[in-house]
Amino acid sequence: MKIVTVLLLLTFYTGSGFRAHAAASLGINYGKVADNLPAPAEVVSIIQSISITKAKLYDTDPLVLKTFRNTDISFLVAVRNEDLGNLADQKVADSWIQVNILPYHPDTHIIGIVVGNEIFSSDDTGKWPQVLPAMVNIYQALVALGLDNQIMVSTTHSFAILSSSFPPSSGAFEESLANSYIKPILSFLSTTGAPFMINAYPFFAYKDNPSEVSLGYVLFEQNDGVVDSSNGLRYYNMFDAQLDSVYSAISKLGYNNISILVSETGWPSQGDNNETGATIQNAQIYHANLLQHLSKTTGTPLKPNSSFDVYLFALFNEDKKNGPTSERHYGLFYPDGSKVYNVDFSLLAAGALLKWHCTLLLSCTLGVMMALFIL
Ligand SMILES: *[C@@H]1O[C@H](CO)[C@@H](O)[C@H](O)[C@H]1NC(C)=O
Ligand SMILES: *[C@@H]1O[C@H](CO)[C@@H](O)[C@H](O)[C@H]1NC(C)=O
Ligand SMILES: *[C@@H]1O[C@H](CO)[C@@H](O)[C@H](O)[C@H]1NC(C)=O
């Protein structure tokens, strides 16, 4: 009888770990580089149909922000790259907030401002020095309005700003960026508590080297994993490895209390012949397994208890995007609102998590009561 009790109590202790399940929350990038997308009013129900409660814009589209008023969807909005330079002037930053945030927030819940998109991987090096001053001025404008605790300020980075990413412990930023640009941004983020935003695409690594990189490893399928020989940590998917290489790069610059937010990740459902792996089936598997992974695990091998938000890329296929065919096929939805493939998003929906906990707690409580009864 004693053994039964111990076993049931053990179930209780291991099963009821709230923290163990509060892993990540899911958002979606609402990109609009297209001429055939549904009106924002229809997009509200499309996003709600997949139980996602966070969306990221690449601008502050007034029609979108107006339309999403009083919905359960929160927004990351953005300062466009071409507007960065002007924000070196505090007055311009103050007025940017007046025009682009105050008319909508909080009826439309804005949770963050992304100041520039992937600037440090662009060839427009003239913009590199504009990022931090714009971030600081946007932040100061929020402070003056008492909104800095509601709306975070950061900027998004392409994974290409890392010069080394494998093994993850070797992660480092490009030499030309590390001390001059990234470190001062990290200093700002560590003061404000805002996350470092990274766009992570295991697809790119696979497409560049399909004969060397295992498809199972990039798609979160069963595999033997890869060991980081410098710390013995084993990685079972490239997504975790990419995140840990970013943590390592940040840590090398002296910061250990900055969290990561995955501002984009995704997999295209179609590509050119030389874009190996860009298929509907792989895109479906990537998303299904990513969600499973995020719902089961906390953090990464290097930061086992960290939690981070992940924004999928993207809501729609965007027909006006330049570049290879894959660029126009990252959407979960076609412009007519039909699904490109099926994924069970309810796994990570807030309601589902609560239900899961309650079921678990209920069965645990029943288990303990049974144990007491048997005794
Ligand atoms: C992070 O650490 C630095 C000191 O290293 C401290 O000044 C800062 O307040 C910390 N930030 C947060 C968000 O805890
Ligand atoms: C891949 O194929 C496309 C379309 O055929 C072509 O335009 C592009 O240059 C190719 N890219 C590479 C890297 O070979
Ligand atoms: C993570 O959480 C687990 C379980 O609560 C704990 O045993 C472990 O020490 C934590 N690890 C770190 C690195 O904080």
Coordinates of C-alpha atoms and ligand atoms in Angstrom, one line a residue, residues 19 302-305, ligand 3:
R19 CA 6.0 26.1 -14.9
L302 CA 21.2 25.8 -22.6
K303 CA 18.3 27.8 -21.0
P304 CA 16.0 25.0 -19.8
N305 CA 13.6 27.1 -17.9
Ligands
LIG3 C1 15.0 24.4 -14.1 O1 13.9 23.9 -13.4 C2 14.1 22.6 -12.8 C3 12.8 22.1 -12.3 O2 12.1 23.1 -11.5 C4 15.2 22.7 -11.8 O3 15.5 21.4 -11.2 C5 16.5 23.2 -12.5 O4 17.5 23.4 -11.6 C6 16.2 24.5 -13.3 N1 17.4 24.8 -14.1 C7 17.9 26.0 -14.2 C8 19.1 26.1 -15.1 O5 17.5 27.0 -13.6

